[in-house]
Coordinates of C-alpha atoms in Angstrom, one line a residue:
X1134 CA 2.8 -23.0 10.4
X1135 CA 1.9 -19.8 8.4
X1136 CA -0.1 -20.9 5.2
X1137 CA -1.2 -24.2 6.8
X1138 CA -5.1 -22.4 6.3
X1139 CA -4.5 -21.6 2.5
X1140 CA -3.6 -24.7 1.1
X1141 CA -6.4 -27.5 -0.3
X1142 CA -5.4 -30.3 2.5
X1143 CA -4.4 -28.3 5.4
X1144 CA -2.4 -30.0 8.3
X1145 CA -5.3 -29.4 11.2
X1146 CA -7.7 -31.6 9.0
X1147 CA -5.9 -35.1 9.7
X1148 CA -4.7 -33.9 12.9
X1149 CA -8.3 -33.2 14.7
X1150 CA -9.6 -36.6 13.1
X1151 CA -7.0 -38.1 15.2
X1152 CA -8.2 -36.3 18.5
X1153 CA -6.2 -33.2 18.9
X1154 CA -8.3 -30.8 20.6
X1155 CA -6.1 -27.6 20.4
X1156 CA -4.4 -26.9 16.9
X1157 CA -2.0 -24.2 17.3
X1158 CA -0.2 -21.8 14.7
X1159 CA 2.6 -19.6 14.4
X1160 CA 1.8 -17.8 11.6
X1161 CA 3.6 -15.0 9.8
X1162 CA 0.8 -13.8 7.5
X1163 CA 1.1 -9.9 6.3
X1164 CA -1.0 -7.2 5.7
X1165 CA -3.1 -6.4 2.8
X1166 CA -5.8 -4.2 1.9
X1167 CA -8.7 -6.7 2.8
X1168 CA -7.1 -9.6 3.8
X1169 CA -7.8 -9.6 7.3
X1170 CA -11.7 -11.2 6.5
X1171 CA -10.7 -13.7 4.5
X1172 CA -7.9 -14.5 6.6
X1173 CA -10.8 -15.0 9.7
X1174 CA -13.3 -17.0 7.4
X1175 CA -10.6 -19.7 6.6
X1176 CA -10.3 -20.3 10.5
X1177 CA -13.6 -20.1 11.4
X1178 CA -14.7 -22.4 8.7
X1179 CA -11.6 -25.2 9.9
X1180 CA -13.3 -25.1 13.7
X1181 CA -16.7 -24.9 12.7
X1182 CA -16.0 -28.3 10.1
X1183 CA -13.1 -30.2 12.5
X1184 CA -14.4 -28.7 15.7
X1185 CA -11.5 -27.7 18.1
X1186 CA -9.5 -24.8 20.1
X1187 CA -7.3 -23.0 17.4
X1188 CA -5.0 -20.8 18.9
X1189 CA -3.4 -18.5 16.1
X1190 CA -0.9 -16.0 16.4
X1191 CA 1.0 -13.9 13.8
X1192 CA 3.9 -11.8 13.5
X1193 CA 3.7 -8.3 14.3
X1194 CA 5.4 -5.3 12.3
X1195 CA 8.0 -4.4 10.0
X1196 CA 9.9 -7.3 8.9
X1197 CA 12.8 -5.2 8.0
X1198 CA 11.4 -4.9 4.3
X1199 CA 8.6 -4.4 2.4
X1200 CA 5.6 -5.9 4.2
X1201 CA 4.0 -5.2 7.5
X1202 CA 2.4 -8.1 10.0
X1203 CA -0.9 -7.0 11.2
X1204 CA -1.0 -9.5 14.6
X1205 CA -4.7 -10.0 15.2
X1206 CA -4.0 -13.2 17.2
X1207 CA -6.9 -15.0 17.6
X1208 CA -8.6 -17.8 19.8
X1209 CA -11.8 -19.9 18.3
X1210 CA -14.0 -22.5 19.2
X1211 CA -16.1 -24.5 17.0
X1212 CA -16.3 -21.8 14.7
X1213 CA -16.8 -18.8 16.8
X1214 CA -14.1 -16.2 17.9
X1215 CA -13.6 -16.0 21.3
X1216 CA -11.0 -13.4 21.5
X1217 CA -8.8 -11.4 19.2
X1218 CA -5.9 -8.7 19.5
X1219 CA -5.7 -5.2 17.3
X1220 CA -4.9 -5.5 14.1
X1221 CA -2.8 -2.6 14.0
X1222 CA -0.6 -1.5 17.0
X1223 CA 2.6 0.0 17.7
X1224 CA 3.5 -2.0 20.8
X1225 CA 5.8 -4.5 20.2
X1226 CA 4.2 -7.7 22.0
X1227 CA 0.2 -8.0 22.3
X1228 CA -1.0 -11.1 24.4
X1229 CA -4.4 -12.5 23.6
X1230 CA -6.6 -14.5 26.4
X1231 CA -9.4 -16.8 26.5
X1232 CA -11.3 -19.4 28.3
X1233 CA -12.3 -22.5 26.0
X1234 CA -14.6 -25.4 27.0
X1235 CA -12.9 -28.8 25.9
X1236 CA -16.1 -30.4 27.0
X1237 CA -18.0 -28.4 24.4
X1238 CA -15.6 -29.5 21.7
X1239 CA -16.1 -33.4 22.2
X1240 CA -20.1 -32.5 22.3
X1241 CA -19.3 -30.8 19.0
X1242 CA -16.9 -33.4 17.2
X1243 CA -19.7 -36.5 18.6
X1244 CA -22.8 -35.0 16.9
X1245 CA -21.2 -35.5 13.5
X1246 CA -21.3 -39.6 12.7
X1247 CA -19.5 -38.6 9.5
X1248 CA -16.9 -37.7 10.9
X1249 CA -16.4 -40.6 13.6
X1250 CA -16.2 -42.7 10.4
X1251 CA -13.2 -40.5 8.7
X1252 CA -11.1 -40.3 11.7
X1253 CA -11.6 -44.6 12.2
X1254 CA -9.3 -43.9 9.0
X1255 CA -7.2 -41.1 9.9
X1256 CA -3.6 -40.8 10.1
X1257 CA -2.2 -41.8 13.1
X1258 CA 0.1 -39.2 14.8
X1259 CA 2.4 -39.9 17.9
X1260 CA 2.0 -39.3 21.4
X1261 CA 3.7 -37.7 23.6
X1262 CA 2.6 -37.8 27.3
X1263 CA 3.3 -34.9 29.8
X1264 CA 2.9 -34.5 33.4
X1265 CA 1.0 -31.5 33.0
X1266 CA -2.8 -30.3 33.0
X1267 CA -4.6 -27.4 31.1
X1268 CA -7.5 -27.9 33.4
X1269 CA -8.7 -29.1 36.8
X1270 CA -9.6 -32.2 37.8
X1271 CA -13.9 -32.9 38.1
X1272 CA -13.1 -33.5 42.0
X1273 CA -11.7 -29.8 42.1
X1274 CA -14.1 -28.1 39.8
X1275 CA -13.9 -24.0 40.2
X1276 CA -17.4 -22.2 39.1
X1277 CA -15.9 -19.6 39.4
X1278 CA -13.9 -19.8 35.6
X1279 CA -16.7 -19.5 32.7
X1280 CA -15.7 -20.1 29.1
X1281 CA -15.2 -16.9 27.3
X1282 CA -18.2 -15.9 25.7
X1283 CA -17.7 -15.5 21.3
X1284 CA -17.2 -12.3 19.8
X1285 CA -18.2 -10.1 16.6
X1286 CA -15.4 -9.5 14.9
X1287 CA -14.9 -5.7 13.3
X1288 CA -13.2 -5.6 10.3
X1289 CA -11.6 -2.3 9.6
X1290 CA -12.3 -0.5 6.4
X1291 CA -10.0 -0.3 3.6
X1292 CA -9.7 3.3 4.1
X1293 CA -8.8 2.8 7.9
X1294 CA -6.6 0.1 6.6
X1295 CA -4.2 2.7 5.2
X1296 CA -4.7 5.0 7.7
X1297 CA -3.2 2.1 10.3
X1298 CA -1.1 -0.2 8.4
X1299 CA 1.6 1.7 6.6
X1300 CA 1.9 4.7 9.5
X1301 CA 2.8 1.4 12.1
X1302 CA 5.0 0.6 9.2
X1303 CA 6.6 3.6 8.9
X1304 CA 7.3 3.9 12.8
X1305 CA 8.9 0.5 13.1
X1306 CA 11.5 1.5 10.3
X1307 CA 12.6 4.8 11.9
X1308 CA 13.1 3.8 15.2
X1309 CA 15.3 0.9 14.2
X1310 CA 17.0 3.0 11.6
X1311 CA 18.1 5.5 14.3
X1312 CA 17.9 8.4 12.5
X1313 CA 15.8 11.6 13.1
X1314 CA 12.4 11.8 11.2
X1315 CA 10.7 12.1 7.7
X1316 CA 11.2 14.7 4.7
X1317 CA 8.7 14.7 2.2
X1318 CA 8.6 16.8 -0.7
X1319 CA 5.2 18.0 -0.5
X1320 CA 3.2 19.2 -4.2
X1321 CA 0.0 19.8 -3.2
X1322 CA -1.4 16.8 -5.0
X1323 CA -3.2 14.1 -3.4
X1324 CA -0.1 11.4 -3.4
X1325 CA 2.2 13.6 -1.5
X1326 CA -0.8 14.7 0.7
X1327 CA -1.8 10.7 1.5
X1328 CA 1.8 10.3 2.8
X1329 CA 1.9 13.3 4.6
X1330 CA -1.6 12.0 6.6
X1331 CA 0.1 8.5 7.1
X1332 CA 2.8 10.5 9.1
X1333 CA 0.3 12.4 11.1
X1334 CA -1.6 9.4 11.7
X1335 CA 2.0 7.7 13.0
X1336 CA 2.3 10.5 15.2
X1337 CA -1.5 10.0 16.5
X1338 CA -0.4 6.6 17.6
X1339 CA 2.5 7.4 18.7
X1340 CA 1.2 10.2 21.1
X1341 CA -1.4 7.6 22.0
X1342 CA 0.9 5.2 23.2
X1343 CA 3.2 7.7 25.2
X1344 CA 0.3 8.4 27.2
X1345 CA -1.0 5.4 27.9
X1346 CA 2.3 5.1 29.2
X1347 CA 4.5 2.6 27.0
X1348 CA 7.6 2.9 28.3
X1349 CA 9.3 1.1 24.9
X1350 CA 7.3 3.7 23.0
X1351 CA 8.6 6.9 25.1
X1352 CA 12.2 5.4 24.9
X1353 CA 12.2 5.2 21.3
X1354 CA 10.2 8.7 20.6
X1355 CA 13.2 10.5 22.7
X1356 CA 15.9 8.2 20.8
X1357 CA 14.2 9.8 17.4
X1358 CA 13.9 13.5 18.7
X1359 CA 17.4 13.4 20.2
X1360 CA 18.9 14.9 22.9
X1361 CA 18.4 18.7 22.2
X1362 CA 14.9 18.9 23.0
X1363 CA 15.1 17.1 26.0
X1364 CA 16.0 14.0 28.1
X1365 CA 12.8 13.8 29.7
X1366 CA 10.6 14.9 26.5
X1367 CA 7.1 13.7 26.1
X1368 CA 5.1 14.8 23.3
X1369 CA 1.7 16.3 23.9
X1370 CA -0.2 16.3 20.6
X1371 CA 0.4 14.7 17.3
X1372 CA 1.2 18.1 15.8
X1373 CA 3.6 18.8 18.2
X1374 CA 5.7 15.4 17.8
X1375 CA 5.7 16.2 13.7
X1376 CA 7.2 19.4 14.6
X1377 CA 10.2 17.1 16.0
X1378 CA 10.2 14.9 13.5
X1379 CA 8.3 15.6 10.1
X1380 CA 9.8 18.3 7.6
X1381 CA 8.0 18.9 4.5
X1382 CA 9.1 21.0 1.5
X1383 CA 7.5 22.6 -1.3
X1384 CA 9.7 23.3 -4.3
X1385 CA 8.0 25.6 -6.6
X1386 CA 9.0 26.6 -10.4
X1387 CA 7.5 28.8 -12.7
X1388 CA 5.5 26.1 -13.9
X1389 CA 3.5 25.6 -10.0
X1390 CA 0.6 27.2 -9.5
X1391 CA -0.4 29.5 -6.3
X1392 CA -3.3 26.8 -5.3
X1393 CA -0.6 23.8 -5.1
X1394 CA 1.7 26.2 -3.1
X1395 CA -1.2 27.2 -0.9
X1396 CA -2.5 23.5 -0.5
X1397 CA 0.8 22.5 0.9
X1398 CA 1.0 25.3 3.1
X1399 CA -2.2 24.4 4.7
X1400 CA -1.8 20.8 5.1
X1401 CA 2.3 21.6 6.5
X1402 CA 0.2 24.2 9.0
X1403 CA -2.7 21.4 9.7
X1404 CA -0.7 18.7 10.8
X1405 CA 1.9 20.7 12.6
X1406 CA 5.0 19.9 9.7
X1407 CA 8.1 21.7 9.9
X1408 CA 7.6 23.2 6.1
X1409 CA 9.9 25.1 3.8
X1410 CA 8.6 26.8 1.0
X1411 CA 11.4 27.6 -2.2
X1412 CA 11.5 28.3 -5.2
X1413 CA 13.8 26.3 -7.7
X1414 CA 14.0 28.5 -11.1
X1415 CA 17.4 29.5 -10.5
X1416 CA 18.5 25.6 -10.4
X1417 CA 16.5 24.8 -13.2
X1418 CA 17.8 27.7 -14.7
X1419 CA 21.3 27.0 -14.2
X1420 CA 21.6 23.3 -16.0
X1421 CA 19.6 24.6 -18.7
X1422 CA 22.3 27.2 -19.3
X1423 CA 24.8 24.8 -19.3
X1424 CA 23.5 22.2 -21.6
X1425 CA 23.1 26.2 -23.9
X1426 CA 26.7 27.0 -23.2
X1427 CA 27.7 23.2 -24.9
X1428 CA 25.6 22.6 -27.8
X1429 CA 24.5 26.4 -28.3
X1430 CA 20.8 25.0 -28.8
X1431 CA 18.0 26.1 -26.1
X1432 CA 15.4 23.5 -25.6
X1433 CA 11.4 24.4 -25.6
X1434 CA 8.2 23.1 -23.9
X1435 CA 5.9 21.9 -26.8
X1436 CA 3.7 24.5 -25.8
X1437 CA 6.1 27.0 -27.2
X1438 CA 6.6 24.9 -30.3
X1439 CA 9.4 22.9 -29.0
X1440 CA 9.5 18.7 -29.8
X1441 CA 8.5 15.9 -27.3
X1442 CA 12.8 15.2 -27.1
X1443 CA 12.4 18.8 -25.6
X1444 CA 9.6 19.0 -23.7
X1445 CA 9.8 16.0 -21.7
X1446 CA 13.9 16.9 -20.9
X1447 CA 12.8 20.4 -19.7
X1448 CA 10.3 18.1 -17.5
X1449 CA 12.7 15.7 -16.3
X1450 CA 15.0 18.3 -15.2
X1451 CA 12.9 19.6 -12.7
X1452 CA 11.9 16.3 -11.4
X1453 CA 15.3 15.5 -10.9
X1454 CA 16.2 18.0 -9.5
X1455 CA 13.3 18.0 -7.0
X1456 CA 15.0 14.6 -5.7
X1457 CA 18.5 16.1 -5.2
X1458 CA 17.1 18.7 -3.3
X1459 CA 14.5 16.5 -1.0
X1460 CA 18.3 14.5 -0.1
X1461 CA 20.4 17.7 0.6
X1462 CA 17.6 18.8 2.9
X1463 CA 17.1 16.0 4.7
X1464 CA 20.5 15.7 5.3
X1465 CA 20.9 19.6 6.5
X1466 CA 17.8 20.8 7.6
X1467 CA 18.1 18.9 10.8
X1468 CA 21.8 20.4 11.3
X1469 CA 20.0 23.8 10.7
X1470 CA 17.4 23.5 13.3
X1471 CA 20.2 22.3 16.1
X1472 CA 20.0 18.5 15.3
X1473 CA 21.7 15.9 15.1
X1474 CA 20.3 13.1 13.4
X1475 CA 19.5 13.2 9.2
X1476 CA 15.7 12.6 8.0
X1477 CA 14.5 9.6 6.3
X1478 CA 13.1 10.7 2.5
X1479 CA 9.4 10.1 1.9
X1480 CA 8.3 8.9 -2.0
X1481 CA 4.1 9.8 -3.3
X1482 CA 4.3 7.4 -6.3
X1483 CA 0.9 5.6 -6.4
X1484 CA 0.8 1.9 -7.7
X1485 CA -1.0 3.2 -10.6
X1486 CA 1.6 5.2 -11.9
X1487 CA 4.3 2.7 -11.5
X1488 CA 2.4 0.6 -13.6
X1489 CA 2.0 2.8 -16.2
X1490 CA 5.4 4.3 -15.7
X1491 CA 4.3 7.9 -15.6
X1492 CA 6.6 9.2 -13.1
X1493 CA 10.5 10.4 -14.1
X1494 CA 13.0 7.8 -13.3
X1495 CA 15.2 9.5 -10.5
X1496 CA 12.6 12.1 -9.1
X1497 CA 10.7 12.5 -6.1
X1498 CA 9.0 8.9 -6.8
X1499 CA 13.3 8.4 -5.9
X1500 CA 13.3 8.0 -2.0
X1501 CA 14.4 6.1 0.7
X1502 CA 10.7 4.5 1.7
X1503 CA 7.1 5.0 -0.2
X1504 CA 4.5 4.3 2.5
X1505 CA 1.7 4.4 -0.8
X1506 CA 3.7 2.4 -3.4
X1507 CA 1.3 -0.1 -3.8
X1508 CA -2.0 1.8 -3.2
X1509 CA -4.0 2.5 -6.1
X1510 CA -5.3 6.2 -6.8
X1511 CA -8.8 4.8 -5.9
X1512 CA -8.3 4.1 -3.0
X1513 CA -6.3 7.1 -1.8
X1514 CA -8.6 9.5 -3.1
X1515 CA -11.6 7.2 -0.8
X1516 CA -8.6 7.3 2.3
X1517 CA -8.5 11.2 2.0
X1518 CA -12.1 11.3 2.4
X1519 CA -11.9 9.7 5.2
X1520 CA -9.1 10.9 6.5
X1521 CA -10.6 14.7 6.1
X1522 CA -13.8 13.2 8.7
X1523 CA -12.2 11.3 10.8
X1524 CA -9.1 12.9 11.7
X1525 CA -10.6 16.3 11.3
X1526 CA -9.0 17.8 8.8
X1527 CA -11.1 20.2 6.6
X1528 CA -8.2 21.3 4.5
X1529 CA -8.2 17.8 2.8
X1530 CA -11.4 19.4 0.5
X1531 CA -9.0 21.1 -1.2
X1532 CA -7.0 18.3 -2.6
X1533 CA -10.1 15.8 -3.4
X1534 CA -11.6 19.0 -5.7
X1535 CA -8.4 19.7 -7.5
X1536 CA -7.3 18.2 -11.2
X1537 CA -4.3 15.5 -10.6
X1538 CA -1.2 17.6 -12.4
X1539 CA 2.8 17.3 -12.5
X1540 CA 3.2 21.3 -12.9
X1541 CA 6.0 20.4 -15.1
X1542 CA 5.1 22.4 -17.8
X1543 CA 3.8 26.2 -18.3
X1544 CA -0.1 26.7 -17.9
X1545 CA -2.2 29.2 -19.2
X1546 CA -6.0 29.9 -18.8
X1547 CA -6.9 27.5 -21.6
X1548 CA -4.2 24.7 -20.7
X1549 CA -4.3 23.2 -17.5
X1550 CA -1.2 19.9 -17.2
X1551 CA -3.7 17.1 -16.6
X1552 CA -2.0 13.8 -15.2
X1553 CA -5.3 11.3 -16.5
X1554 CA -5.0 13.5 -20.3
X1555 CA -1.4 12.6 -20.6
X1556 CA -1.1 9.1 -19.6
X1557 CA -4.0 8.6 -22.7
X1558 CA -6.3 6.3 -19.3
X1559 CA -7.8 7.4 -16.2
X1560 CA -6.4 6.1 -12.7
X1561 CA -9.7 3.8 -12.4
X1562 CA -9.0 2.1 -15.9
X1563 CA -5.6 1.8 -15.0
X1564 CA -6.5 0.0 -11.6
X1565 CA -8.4 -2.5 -13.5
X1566 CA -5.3 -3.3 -16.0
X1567 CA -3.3 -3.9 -12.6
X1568 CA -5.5 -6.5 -11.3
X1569 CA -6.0 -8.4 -14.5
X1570 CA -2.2 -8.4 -15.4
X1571 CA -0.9 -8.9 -11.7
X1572 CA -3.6 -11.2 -9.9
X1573 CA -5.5 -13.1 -13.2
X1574 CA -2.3 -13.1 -15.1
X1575 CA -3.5 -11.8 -18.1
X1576 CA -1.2 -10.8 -21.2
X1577 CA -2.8 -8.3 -23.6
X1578 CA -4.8 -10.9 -25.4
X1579 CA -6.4 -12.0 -22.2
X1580 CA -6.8 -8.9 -20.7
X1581 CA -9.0 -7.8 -24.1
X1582 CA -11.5 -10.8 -23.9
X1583 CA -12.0 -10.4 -20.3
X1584 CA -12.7 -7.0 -20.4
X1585 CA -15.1 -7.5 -23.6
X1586 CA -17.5 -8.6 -21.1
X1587 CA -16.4 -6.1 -18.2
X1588 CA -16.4 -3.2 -20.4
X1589 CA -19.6 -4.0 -22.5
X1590 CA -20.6 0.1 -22.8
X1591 CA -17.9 0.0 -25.0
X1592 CA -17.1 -1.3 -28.5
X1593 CA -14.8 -4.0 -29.3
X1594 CA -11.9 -1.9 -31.2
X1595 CA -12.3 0.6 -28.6
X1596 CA -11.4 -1.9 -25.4
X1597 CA -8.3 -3.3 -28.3
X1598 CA -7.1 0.4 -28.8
X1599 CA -7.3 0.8 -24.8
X1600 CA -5.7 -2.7 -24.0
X1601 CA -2.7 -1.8 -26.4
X1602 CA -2.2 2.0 -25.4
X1603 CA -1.7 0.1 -21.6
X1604 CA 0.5 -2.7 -22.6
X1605 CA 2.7 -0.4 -25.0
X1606 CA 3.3 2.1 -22.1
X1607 CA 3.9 -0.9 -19.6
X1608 CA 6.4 -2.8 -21.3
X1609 CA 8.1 0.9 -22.8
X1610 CA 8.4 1.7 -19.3
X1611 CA 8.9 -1.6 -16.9
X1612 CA 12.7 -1.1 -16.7
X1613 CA 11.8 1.9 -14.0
X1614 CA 10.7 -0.6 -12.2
X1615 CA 14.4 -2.1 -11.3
X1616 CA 15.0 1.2 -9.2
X1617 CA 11.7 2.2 -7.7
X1618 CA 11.6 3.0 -4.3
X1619 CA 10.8 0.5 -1.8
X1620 CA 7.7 0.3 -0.8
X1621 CA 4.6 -0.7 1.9
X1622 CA 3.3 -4.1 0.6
X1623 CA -0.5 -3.5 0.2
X1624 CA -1.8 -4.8 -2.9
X1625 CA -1.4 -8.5 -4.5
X1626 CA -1.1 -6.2 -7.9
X1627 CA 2.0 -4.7 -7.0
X1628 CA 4.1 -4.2 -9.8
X1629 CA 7.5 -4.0 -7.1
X1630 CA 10.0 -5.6 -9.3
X1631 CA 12.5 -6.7 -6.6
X1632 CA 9.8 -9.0 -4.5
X1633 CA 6.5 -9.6 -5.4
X1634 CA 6.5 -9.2 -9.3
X1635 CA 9.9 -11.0 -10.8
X1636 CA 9.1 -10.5 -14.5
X1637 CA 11.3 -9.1 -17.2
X1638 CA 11.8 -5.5 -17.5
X1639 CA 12.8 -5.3 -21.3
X1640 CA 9.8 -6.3 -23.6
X1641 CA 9.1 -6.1 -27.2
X1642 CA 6.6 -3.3 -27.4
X1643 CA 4.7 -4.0 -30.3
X1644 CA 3.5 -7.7 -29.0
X1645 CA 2.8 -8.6 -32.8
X1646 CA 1.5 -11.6 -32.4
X1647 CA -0.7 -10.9 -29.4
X1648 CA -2.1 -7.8 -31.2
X1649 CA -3.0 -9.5 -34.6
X1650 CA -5.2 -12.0 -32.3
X1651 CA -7.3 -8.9 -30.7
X1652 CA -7.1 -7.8 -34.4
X1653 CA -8.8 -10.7 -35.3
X1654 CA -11.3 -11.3 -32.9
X1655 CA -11.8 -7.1 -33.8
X1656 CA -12.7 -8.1 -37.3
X1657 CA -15.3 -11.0 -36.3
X1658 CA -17.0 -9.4 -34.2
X1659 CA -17.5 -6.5 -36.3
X1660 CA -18.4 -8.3 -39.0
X1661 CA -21.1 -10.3 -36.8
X1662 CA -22.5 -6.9 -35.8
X1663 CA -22.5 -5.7 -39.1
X1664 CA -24.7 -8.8 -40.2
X1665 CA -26.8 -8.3 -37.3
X1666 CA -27.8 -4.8 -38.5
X1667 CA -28.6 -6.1 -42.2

């Protein structure tokens, strides 16, 4: 069962020492960027050292939370594949066929004398006999059945990975949630433009399956649209289906520039959104007024001379805002157009950020599901990229040329709000803190000497001022962490809170003892430099 593969003395090593032929396993194994290879290797290498038929199948979609099973049942034989389903699909039950030569396995298992004289001392498992066979007998030999012949097996890329994964995600949760579609606040930024692609490429495979004629697919696409379009609807292009089931929104302030506006536009237009475009001042306006009208004090952005207190409230506001909003319109916009069902509310907060905690708590990053929640900024800029080739999509230039920025604060010619400036590290740095925290379990002391060595270009105070800006930030910030949004499992350095990463959310942010040891090590090797040059 399940991690029978990943553990040092796996269950179908004693098992084919005492003769069985055919190891079979119901796995549930999950997604993740990258997995799938490693995932293959592990049973290719138990065939190819026990010999045997393993049969492995895996779960296959949503599983009501966080992560999504990828399938790819297989079928080996002495350490070659023989057959293997998609990994990604939106049908609910894929069946995997092959033909496997017993004979070859015993030719296989004899050749190794080693391992004759391990299974003399093997555990001994019981019997049980059955009145049944999974071949003919010699007397009644067909040569007509052949053994299936092994397979190369393609391995998608990561990039295709996020394409896939999180869209069949994201189509298993709305048909069993029953309501009517997506809303996503769209910024023109590349987050909210990644999950805006996701949702065209759900509606790619959606359209795909409708005419290929799945008849469980067709049911649950008119379920979603409801009633008023029509009982017999049937969806002929991707772009057509969004227009059913896909609202997107900018919300604009004084603060947004024409090129964001115009970037979501385009995309909304590309991939056939239903899109409203508003502007938000007035709100904005309005509880700024208020909080005037009680204290008789008016808050400033910095950039106007006001303090941090006051620039980051004015910043929050609109966020926050921004989420009420994205809620009251999914909830009326479909009652607007004639429908009947709400929309489901789309997040764009990247893994990076959440680690880092640059994102308001309560805003836009505030939603019902975040298919990109664990997927770092690397990677989504690469998926864009791909994205913009593969599916098309020219307008997707745009958003890889332009600076990541909240908007949240006025601009001018000579100040541009610049996402990497602000958080004092740039998305790839902060992709490398992720792994070393998460996946090496590194605390700031560990995470410096390790990346002494990975970031040799740069000096040894400079690596301990960058190590204690991250760790500062992190543990300042970890409590937002208690109410993010949930979101698509693909990354073992997710920082979710409520599954995959159960660590405190309340830390003492000046680690004094864990900073005088990078101090130390600092001074030495300083002062070993400093010899060097005398």
């Amino acid at each position: 069962l399940c991690e029978e593969l990943f553990t040092p003395e796996s269950p179908h090593i004693p098992m084919s020492l005492d003769g069985a032929e055919i190891i079979i396993n119901s796995s549930g194994s999950h997604h993740e960027l990258r997995k799938l290879h490693r995932r293959v290797e592990l049973i290719k290498e138990a065939t190819m050292k026990c010999g045997g038929i393993y049969l492995y199948a895996n779960q296959k979609g949503c599983d009501g939370d966080r992560m999504y099973y990828d399938g790819s049942a297989m079928v080996l034989t002495n350490g070659e594949v023989l057959a293997m389903s998609p990994q990604f699909a939106i049908s609910d039950v894929q069946v995997t066929i092959a033909t496997a030569d017993l004979g070859a396995v015993r030719s296989f298992r004899a050749a190794i004398s080693s391992r004759s004289l391990q299974a003399a001392r093997s555990t001994v498992y019981p019997r049980a006999h059955a009145n049944i066979d999974l071949s003919p007998e010699k007397d009644s030999f067909d040569c007509r059945v052949k053994p299936t012949q092994p397979i190369t097996v393609q391995y998608h890329s990561p990039e295709e990975e996020i394409n896939l994964g999180p869209a069949c995600w994201l189509w298993d949760y709305l048909r069993r949630s029953a309501q009517g579609g997506f809303f996503l606040p769209l910024s023109g930024g590349i987050d909210s433009c990644s999950t805006a692609i996701i949702v065209h490429s759900m509606c790619r495979q959606v359209v795909d399956a409708c005419h290929s004629g799945d008849q469980q697919v067709i049911d649950d696409v008119r379920k979603c649209v409801g009633p008023s379009v029509s009982p017999t609807y049937l969806p002929k292009d991707a772009q057509e289906l969004a227009s059913h089931i896909f609202s997107t929104c900018y919300m604009g302030t004084g603060n947004s520039s024409t090129e964001t506006r115009q970037r979501a536009k385009d995309l909304a237009a590309a991939i056939g959104s239903y899109h409203v475009d508003l502007n938000m001042d007035s709100v904005v306006s309005a509880i700024v007024m208020l909080f005037t009208l009680v204290t008789g004090l008016t808050p400033k952005y910095s950039v106007h001379g006001g303090s941090n207190p006051e620039n980051l409230a004015l910043q929050n506001i609109q966020a926050r805002l921004r989420m009420l909003l994205a809620y009251l319109f999914a909830a009326l916009l479909p009652w607007a157009r004639g429908k009947q069902k709400s929309l489901l509310v789309l997040g764009s907060a990247n893994v990076d950020e959440s680690l880092r905690g640059y994102f308001t708590k309560y805003d836009c990053s505030s939603a019902d599901l975040n298919p990109i929640g664990s997927i770092s900024k690397a990677d989504l800029r690469k998926y864009i990229a791909y994205a913009r080739d593969s599916l098309n999509l020219p307008v997707l230039n745009e958003f890889l040329d332009a600076t990541p920025t909240a908007e949240l604060v006025p601009f001018s010619e000579s100040y541009v709000q610049s996402d990497e400036v602000e958080m004092g590290m740039t998305y790839d740095e902060l992709s490398v803190y992720g792994r070393l925290r998460k996946i090496s379990k590194c605390g700031p002391y560990s995470m410096f000497t390790q990346l002494l060595h990975i970031w040799d270009h740069l000096s040894p105070r400079q690596v301990a001022d960058k190590v204690k800006r991250f760790f500062f930030y992190y543990s300042i910030n970890r409590h937002k962490m208690t109410t993010i949004t949930p979101s698509y499992h693909a990354e073992t350095y997710s920082p979710d809170d409520n599954r995959f990463d159960m660590r405190q959310f309340l830390y003492n942010a000046k680690w004094d003892w864990q900073f005088r040891c990078i101090d130390k090590v600092v001074d030495k090797c300083e002062s070993t430099e400093h010899v060097k040059e005398e």
